[in-house]
């Protein structure tokens, strides 16, 4: 059976590295959304807690209920029906616009997202006072304010401009908080790339680290080198072995044709498990340097030889590159039903 290995020491190393930029691992809100970027939500949550993380960020209430036992608070990012938000001491909902402030039931914990330049979710800066007014009128438990950077991993000034916007918002929100009687608001803004770029004192209460905790950054190399370690490796096991004669084909479409007598084996992973399909043209190398032969099927692929098991990847950047995407997508697509094994 195919499986995923999760390297706890690598994870711990990444969290401690990120923590060292922030003043401690307890400053991390660890992002476990989308099945912990494909790593496995229920496997990663206790590992994060064991490293000293107190707060998590997840996609929805289902994910929150899966992990809340391990954390003091869990921030839920996506809720298209605020009326259905769950009132739970540990659950906090991200609030994405003014109308949501009217739709959450009173007493629900919220963090208000402010749009400081991304143009996606969050109230506009000009709406901030109205947002406080609505939160108060609707008796919402407004516990925090946050923003999200659209270009922290890009070279150029975009990030600095947005950071300046955020600083002003933070000051303004603090004034509004005391005017509207919201005590002890907490602030967070930084994602992985913004944490990695930090070279001054960390001024927020928390930072939301996703991809870097799993060992990656898609940041331009010239921005800096970071000692992150990939946590996940994907392994496939052998299904069958055969000898091909000259001219024999392998797989759909007969794209691969043997040029000589050779031994090939098939393995139990395919695009149905969350890998991208491979059309058999060009190169798709596994960790051991062997090329996939022909097309990838839904549930299997073939390579030369008869190894009992093979590592499909232990660094998502290679697959990201050949599939013209980012490491986030390679990881997040991995199916939840692949077995996860934690190596301590
Ligand atoms: C996904 C997400 C993050 C984490 O981003 P990384 O680049 O993976 O660190 C942080 N904040 C929000 C709001 C997100 O949606």
Coordinates of C-alpha atoms and ligand atoms in Angstrom, one line a residue, residues 31 33 37 77 113 120 146 148 191-192 208-211 328, ligand 1:
X31 CA -1.8 26.7 9.4
X33 CA -5.9 24.1 6.5
X37 CA -1.4 21.0 3.1
X77 CA -10.8 30.8 7.5
X113 CA -9.9 40.6 8.3
X120 CA -9.8 39.5 -2.1
X146 CA -5.6 40.5 10.8
X148 CA -3.0 38.9 4.5
X191 CA 2.4 34.3 6.4
X192 CA 5.5 32.1 5.8
X208 CA 0.3 32.4 10.5
X209 CA 2.9 29.9 9.1
X210 CA 1.8 27.4 6.5
X211 CA 4.1 26.3 3.7
X328 CA 1.5 24.2 -2.2
Ligands
LIG1 C1 -3.0 29.8 3.7 C2 -2.9 31.1 4.5 C3 -1.8 31.3 5.2 C4 -0.5 30.5 5.1 O1 0.2 31.0 4.0 P1 1.7 30.3 3.8 O2 2.2 31.1 2.6 O3 1.5 28.9 3.5 O4 2.5 30.5 5.0 C5 -1.8 32.4 6.1 N1 -2.9 33.2 6.2 C6 -4.0 33.0 5.4 C7 -5.2 33.9 5.6 C8 -4.1 31.9 4.6 O5 -5.2 31.7 3.8

